[in-house]
JSON list of C-alpha atoms in Angstrom, two decimals:
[
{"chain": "A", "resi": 1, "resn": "UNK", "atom": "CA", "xyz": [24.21, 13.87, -41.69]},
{"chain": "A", "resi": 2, "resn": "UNK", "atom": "CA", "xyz": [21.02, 12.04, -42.97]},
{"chain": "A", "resi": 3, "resn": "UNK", "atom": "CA", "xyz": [17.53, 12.35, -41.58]},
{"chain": "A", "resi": 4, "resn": "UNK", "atom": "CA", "xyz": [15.52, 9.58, -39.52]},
{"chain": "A", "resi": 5, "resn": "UNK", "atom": "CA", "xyz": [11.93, 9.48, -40.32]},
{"chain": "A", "resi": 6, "resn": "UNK", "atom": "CA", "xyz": [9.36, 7.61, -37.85]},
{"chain": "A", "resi": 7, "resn": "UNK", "atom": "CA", "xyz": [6.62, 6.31, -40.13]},
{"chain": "A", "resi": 8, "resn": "UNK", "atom": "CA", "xyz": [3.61, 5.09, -38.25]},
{"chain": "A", "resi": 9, "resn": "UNK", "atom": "CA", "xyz": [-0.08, 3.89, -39.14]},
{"chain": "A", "resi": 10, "resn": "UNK", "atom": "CA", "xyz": [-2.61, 5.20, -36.60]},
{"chain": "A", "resi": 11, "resn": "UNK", "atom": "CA", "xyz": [-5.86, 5.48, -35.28]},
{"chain": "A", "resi": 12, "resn": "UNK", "atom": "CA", "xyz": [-7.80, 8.53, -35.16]},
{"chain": "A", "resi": 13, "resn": "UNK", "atom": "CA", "xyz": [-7.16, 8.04, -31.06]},
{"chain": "A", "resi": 14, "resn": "UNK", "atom": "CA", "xyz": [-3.55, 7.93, -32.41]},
{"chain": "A", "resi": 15, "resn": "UNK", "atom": "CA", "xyz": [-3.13, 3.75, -31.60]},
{"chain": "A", "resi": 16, "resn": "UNK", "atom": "CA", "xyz": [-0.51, 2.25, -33.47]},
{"chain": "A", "resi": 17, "resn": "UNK", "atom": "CA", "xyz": [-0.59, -1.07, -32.07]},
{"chain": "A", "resi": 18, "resn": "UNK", "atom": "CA", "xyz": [-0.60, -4.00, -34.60]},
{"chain": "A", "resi": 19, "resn": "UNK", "atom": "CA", "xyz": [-2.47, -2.75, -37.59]},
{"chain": "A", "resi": 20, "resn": "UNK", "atom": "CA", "xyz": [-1.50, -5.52, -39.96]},
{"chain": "A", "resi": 21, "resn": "UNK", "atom": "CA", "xyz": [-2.83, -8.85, -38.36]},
{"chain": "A", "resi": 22, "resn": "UNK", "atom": "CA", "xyz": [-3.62, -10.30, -35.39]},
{"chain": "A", "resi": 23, "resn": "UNK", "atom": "CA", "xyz": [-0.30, -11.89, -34.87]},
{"chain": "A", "resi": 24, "resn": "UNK", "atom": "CA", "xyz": [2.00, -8.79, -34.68]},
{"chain": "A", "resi": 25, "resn": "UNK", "atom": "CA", "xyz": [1.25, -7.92, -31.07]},
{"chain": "A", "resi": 26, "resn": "UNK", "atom": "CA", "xyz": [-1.88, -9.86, -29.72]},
{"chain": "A", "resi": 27, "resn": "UNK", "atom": "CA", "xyz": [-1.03, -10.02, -26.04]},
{"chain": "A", "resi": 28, "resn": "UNK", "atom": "CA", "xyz": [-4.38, -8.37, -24.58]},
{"chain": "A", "resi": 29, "resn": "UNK", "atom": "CA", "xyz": [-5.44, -6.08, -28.00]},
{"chain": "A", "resi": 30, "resn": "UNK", "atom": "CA", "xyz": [-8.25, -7.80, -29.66]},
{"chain": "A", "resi": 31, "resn": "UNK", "atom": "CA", "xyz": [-8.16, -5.63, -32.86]},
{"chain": "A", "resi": 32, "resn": "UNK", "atom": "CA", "xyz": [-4.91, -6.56, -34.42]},
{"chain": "A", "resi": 33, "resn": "UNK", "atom": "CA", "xyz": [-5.31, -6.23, -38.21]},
{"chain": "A", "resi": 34, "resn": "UNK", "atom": "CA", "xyz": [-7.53, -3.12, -38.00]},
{"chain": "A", "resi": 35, "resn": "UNK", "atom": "CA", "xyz": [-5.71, -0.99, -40.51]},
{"chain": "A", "resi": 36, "resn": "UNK", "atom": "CA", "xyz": [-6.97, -3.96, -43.62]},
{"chain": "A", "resi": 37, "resn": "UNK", "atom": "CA", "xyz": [-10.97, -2.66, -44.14]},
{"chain": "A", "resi": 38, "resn": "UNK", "atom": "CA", "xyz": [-9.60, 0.70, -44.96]},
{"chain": "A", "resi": 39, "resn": "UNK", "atom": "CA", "xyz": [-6.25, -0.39, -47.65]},
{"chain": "A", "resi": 40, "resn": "UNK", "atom": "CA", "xyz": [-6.57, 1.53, -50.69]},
{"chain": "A", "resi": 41, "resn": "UNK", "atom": "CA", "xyz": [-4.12, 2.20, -53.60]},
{"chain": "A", "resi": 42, "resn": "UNK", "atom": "CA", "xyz": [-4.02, 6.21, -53.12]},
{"chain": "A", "resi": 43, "resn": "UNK", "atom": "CA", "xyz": [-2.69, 5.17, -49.66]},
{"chain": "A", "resi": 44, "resn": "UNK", "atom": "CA", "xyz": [-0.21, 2.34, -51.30]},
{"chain": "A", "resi": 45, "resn": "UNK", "atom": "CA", "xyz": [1.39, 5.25, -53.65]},
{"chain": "A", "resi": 46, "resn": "UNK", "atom": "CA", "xyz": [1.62, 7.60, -50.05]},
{"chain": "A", "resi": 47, "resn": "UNK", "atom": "CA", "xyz": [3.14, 5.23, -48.98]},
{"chain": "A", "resi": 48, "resn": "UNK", "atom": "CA", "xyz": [5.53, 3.98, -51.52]},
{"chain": "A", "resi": 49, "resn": "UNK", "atom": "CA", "xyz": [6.19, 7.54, -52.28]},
{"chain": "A", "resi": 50, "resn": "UNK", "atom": "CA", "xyz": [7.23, 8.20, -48.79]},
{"chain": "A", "resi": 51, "resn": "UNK", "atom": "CA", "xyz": [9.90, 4.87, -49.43]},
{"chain": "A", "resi": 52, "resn": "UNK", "atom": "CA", "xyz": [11.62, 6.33, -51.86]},
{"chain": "A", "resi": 53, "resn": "UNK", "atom": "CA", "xyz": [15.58, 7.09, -51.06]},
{"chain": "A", "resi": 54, "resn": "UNK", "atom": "CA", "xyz": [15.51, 5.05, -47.79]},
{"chain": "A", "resi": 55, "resn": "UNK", "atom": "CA", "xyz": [18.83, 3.66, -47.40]},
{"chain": "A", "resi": 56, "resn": "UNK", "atom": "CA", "xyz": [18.75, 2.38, -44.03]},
{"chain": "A", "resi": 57, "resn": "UNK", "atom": "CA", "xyz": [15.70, 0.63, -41.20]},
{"chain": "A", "resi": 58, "resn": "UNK", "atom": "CA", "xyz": [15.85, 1.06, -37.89]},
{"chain": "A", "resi": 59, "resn": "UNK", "atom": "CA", "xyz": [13.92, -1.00, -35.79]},
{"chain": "A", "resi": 60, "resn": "UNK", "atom": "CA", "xyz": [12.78, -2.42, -33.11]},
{"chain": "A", "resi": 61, "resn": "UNK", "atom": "CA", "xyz": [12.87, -6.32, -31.67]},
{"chain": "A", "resi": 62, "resn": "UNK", "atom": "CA", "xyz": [9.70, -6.90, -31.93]},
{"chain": "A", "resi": 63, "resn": "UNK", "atom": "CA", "xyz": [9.19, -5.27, -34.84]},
{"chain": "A", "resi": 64, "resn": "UNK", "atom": "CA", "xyz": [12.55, -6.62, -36.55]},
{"chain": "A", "resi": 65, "resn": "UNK", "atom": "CA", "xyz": [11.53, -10.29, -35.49]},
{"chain": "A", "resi": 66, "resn": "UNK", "atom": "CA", "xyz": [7.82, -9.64, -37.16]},
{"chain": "A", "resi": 67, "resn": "UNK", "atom": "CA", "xyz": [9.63, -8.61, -40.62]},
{"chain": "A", "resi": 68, "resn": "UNK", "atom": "CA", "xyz": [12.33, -11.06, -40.48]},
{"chain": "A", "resi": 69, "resn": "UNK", "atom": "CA", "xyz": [9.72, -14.29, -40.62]},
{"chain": "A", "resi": 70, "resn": "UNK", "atom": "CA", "xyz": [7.60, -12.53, -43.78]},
{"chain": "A", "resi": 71, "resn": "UNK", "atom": "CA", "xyz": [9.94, -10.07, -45.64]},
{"chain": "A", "resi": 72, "resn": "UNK", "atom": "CA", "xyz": [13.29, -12.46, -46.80]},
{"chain": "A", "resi": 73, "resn": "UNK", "atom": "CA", "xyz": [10.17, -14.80, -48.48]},
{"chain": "A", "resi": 74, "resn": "UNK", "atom": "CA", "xyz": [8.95, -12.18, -50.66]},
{"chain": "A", "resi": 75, "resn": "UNK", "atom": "CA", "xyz": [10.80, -11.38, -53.32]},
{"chain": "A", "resi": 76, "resn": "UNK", "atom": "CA", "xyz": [8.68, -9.17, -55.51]},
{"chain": "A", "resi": 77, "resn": "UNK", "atom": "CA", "xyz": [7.47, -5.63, -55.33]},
{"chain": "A", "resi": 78, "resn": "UNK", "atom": "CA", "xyz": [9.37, -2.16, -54.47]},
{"chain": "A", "resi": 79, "resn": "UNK", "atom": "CA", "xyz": [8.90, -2.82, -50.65]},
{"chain": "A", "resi": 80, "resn": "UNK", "atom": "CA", "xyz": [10.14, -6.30, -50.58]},
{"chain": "A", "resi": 81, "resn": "UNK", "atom": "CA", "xyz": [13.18, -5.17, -52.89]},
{"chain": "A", "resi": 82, "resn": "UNK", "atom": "CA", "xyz": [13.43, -2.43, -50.59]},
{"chain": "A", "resi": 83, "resn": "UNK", "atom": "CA", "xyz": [13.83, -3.89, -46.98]},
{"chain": "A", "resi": 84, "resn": "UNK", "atom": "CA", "xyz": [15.80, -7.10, -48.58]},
{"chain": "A", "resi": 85, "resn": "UNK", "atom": "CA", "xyz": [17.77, -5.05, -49.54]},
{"chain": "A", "resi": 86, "resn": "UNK", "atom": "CA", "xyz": [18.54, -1.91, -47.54]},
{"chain": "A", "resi": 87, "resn": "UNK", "atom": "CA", "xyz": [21.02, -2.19, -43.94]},
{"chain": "A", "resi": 88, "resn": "UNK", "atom": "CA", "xyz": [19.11, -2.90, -40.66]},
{"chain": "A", "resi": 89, "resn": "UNK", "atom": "CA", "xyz": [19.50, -1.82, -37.34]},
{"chain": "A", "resi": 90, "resn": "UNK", "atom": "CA", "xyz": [17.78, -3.29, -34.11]},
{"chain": "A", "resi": 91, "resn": "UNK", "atom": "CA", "xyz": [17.61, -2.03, -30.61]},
{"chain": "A", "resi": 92, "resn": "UNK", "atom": "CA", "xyz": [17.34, -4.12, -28.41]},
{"chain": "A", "resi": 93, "resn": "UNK", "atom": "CA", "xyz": [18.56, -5.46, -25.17]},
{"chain": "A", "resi": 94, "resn": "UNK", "atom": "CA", "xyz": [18.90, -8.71, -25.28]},
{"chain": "A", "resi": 95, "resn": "UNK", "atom": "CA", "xyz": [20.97, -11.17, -28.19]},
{"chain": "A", "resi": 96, "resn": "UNK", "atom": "CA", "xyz": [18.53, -10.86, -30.97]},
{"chain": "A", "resi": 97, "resn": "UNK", "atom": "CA", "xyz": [18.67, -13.51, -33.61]},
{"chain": "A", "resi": 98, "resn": "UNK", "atom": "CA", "xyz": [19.70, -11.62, -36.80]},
{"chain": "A", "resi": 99, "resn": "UNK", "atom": "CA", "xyz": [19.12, -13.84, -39.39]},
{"chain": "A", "resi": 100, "resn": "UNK", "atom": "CA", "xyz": [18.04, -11.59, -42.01]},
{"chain": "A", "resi": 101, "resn": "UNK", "atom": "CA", "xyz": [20.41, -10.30, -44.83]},
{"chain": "A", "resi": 102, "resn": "UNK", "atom": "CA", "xyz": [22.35, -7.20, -43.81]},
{"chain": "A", "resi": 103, "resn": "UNK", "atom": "CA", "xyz": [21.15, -6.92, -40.01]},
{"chain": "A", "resi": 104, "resn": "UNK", "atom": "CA", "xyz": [23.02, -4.91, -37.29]},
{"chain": "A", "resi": 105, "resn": "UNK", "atom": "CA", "xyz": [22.33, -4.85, -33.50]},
{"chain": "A", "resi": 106, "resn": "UNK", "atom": "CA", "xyz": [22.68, -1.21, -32.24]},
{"chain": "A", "resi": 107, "resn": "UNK", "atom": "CA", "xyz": [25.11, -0.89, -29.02]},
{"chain": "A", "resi": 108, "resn": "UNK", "atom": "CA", "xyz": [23.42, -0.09, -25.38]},
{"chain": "A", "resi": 109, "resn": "UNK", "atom": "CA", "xyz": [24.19, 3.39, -25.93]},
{"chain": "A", "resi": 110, "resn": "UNK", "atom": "CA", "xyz": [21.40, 3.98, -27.63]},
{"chain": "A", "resi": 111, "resn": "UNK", "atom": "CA", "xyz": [21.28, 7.72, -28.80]},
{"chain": "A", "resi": 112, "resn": "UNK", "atom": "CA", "xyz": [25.13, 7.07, -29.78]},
{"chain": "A", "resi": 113, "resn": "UNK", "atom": "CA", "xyz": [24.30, 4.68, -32.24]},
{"chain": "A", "resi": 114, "resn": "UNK", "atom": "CA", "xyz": [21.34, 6.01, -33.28]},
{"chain": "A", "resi": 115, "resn": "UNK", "atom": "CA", "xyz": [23.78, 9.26, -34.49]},
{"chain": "A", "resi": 116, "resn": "UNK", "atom": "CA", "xyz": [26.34, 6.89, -36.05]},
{"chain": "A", "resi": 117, "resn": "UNK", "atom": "CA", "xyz": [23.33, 5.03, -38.13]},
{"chain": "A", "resi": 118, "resn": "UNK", "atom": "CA", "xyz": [22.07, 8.87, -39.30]},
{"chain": "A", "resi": 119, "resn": "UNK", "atom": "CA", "xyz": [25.43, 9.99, -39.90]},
{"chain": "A", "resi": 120, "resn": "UNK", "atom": "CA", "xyz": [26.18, 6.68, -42.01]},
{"chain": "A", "resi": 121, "resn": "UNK", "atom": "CA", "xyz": [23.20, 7.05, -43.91]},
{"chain": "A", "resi": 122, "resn": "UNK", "atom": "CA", "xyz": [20.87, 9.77, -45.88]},
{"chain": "A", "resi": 123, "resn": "UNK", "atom": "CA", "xyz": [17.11, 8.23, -45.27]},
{"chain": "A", "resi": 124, "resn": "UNK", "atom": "CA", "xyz": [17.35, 5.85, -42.14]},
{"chain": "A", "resi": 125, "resn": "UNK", "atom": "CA", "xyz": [12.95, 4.74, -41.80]},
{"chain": "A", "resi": 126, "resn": "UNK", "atom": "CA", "xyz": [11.99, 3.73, -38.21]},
{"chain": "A", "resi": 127, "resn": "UNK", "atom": "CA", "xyz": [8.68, 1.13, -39.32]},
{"chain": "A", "resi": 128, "resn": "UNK", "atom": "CA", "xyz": [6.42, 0.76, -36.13]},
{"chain": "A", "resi": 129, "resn": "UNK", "atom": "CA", "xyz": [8.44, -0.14, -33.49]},
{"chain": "A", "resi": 130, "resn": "UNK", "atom": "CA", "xyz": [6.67, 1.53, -30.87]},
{"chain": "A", "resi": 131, "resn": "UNK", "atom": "CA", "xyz": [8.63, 0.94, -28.07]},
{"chain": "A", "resi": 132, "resn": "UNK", "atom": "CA", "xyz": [11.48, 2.14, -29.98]},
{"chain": "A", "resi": 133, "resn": "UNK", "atom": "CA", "xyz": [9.45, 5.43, -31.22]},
{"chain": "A", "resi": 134, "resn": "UNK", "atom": "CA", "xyz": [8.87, 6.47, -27.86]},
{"chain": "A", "resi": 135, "resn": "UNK", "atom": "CA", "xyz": [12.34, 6.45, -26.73]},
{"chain": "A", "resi": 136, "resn": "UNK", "atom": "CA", "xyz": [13.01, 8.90, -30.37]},
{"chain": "A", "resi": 137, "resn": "UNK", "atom": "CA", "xyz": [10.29, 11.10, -29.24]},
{"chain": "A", "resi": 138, "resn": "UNK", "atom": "CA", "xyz": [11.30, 11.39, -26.00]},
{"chain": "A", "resi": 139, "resn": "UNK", "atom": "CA", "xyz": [14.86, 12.25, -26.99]},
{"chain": "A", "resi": 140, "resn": "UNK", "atom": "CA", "xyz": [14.41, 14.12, -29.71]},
{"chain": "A", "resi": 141, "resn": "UNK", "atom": "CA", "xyz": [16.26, 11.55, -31.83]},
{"chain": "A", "resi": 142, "resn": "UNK", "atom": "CA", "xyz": [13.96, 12.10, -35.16]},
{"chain": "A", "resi": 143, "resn": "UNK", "atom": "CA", "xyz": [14.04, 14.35, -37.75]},
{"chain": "A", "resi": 144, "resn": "UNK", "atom": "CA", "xyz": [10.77, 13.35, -39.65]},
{"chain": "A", "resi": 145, "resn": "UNK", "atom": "CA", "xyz": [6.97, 12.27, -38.59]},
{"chain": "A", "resi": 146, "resn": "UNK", "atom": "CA", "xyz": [4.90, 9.98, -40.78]},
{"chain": "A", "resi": 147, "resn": "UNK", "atom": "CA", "xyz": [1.77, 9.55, -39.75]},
{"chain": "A", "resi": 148, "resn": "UNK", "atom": "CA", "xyz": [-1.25, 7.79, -41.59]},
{"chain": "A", "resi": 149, "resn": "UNK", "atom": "CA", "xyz": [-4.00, 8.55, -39.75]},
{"chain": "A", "resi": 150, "resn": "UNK", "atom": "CA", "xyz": [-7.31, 5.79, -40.05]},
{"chain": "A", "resi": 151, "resn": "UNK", "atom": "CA", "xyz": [-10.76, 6.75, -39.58]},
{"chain": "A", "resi": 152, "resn": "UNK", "atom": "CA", "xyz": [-11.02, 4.28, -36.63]},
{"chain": "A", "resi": 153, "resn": "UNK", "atom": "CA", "xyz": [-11.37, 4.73, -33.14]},
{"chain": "A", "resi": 154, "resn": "UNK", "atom": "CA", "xyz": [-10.32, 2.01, -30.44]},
{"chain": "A", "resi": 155, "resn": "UNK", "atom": "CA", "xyz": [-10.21, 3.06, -27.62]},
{"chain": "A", "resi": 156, "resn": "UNK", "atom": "CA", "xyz": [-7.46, 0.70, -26.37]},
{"chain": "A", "resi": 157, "resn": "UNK", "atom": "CA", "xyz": [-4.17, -0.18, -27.72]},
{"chain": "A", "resi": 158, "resn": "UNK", "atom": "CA", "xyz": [-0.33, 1.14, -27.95]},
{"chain": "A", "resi": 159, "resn": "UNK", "atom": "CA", "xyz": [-0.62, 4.82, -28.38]},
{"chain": "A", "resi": 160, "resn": "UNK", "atom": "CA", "xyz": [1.85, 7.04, -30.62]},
{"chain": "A", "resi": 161, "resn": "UNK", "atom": "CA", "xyz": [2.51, 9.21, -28.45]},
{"chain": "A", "resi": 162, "resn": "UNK", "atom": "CA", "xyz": [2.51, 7.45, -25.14]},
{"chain": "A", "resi": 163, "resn": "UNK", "atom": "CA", "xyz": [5.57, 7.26, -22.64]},
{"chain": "A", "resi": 164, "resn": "UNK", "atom": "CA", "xyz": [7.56, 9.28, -25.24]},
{"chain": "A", "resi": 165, "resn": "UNK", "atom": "CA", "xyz": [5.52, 12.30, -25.07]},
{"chain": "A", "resi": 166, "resn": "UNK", "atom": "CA", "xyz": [7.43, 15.45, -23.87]},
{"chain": "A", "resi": 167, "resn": "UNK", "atom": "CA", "xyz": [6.25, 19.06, -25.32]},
{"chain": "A", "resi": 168, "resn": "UNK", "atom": "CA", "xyz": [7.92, 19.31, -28.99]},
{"chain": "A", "resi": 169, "resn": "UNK", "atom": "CA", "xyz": [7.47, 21.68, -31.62]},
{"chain": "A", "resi": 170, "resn": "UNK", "atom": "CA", "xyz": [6.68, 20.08, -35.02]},
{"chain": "A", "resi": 171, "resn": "UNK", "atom": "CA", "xyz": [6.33, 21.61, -38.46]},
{"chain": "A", "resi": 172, "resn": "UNK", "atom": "CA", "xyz": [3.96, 21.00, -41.01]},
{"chain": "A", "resi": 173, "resn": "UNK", "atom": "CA", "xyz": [5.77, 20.08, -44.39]},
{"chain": "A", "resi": 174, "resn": "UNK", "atom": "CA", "xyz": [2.76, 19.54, -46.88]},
{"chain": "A", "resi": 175, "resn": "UNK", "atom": "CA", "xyz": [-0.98, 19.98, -46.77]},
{"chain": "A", "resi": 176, "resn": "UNK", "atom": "CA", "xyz": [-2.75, 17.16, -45.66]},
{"chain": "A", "resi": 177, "resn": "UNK", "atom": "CA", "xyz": [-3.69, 14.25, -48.33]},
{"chain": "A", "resi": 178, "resn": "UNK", "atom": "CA", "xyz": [-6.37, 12.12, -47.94]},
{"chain": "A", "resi": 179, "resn": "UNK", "atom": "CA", "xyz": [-7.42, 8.92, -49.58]},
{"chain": "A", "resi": 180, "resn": "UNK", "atom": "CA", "xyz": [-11.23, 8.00, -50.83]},
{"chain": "A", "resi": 181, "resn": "UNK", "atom": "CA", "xyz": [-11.45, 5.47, -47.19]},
{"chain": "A", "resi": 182, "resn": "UNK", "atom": "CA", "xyz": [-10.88, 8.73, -45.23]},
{"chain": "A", "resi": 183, "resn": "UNK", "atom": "CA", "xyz": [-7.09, 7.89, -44.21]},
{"chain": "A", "resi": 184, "resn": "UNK", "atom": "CA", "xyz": [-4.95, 10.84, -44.01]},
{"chain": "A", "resi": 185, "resn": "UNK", "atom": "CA", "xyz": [-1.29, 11.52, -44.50]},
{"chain": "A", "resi": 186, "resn": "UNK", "atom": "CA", "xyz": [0.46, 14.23, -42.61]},
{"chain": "A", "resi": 187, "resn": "UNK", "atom": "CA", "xyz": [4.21, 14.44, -42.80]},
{"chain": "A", "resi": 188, "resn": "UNK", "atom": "CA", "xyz": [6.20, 16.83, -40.14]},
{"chain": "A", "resi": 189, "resn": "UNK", "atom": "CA", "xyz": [9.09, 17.82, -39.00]},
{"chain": "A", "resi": 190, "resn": "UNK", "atom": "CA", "xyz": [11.02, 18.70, -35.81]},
{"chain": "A", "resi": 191, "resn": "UNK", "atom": "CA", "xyz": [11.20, 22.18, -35.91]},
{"chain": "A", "resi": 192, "resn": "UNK", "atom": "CA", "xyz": [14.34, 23.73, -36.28]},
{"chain": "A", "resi": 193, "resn": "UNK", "atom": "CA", "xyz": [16.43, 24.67, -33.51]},
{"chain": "A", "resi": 194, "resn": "UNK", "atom": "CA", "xyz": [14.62, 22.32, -31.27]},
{"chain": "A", "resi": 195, "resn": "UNK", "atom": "CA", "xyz": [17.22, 20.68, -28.34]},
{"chain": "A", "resi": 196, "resn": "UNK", "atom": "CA", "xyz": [18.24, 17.05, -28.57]},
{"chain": "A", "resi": 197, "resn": "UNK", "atom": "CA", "xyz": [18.71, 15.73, -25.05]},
{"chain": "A", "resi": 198, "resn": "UNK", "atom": "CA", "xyz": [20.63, 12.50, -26.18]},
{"chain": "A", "resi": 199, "resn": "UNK", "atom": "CA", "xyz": [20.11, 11.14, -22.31]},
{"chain": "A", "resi": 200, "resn": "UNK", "atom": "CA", "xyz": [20.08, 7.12, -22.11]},
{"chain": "A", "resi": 201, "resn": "UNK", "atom": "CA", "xyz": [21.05, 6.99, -18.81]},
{"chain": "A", "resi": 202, "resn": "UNK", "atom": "CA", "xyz": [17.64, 6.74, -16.80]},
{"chain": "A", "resi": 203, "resn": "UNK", "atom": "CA", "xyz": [17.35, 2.49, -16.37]},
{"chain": "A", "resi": 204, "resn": "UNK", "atom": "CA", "xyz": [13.70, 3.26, -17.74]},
{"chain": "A", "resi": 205, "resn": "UNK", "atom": "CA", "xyz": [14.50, 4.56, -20.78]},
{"chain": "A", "resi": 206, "resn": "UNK", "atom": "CA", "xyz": [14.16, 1.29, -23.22]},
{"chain": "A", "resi": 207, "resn": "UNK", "atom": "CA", "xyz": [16.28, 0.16, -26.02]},
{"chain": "A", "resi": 208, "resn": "UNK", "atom": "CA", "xyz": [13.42, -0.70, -28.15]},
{"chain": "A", "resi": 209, "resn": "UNK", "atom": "CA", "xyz": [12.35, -4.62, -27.27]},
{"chain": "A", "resi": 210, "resn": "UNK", "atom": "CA", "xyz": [8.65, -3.89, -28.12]},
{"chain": "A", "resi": 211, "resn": "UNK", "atom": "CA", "xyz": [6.91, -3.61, -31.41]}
]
């Protein structure tokens, strides 16, 4: 059985929403694009350090449609190799367009498939997808935490732990790291012996449609 690791960039008021660009989710957050002021290279080797050995994505719609119009045009650099070329999974509960290389839409049982995709793979990476995240956290369906914490507060915006946030014990796996902009990296894990509920059937419970 592999692992599934949520990796997230946040806020230091834990929002997650869009920090790329203003296009990844601007429907009423004005500060899309926040995470760019405070990119530096000791965060781009966290980060490509955390990359190594994934052998799967898992994502969701929003999130899958956002990477499908940029990442198939970029063919250089270990990230671009990376998600070009690794399996990907979507939730989602509609038909969703899968026009990118080696894409798979995940069944509406969502915590089954979620198992089959860990048990098919050793390093499946959940990228943003924060609809999809909080349905993980919720049901314990994670085995890994990567968060990238900004030294930004917004006040508003998608939160990590939002809808999704039940009481879970987490480990600490290595010290904190920080880079010179003040952005830290803290990696956990679900603590051992902690229940998995597995339970899709509430009608509330999303399959992952938003970022």
């Amino acid at each position: 059985m592999g692992l599934i690791h949520i990796e997230l960039f946040a806020t230091l008021d834990l929002v997650g929403q869009a920090p790329g660009g203003p296009d990844e989710d601007p429907e009423g957050f004005p500060f899309g694009g926040w995470q760019a002021p405070l990119l530096h290279e000791v965060t781009g080797a966290q980060i490509a350090a955390a990359y190594e050995g994934t052998d799967a994505l898992l994502l969701g719609r929003r999130t899958y449609d956002l990477f499908a119009s940029y990442w198939p045009h970029q063919k250089e650099g270990e990230i671009a190799e990376l998600f070009n070329s690794v399996p990907k999974y979507v939730a989602s509960r509609g038909r969703a367009d899968l026009s990118w290389a080696g894409s798979t839409q995940l069944g509406p049982d969502l915590a089954a498939a979620v198992r089959e995709v860990r048990d098919r793979h050793r390093d499946v990476k959940v990228v943003g997808s924060l609809n999809l995240v909080q349905t993980l956290l919720r049901e314990k369906l994670f085995d890994r935490l990567d968060l990238w914490l900004h030294p930004i507060v917004l006040g508003v915006g998608k939160k990590v732990f939002d809808t999704g946030a039940v009481p879970t014990n987490l480990t600490l796996l290595h010290p904190p790291a920080a880079s010179p902009t003040g952005t830290v990296h803290l990696r956990y894990a679900l603590a051992e012996g902690t229940p998995r509920t597995g339970d899709m059937s509430a009608p509330d419970r999303g399959l992952g449609d938003g970022a």
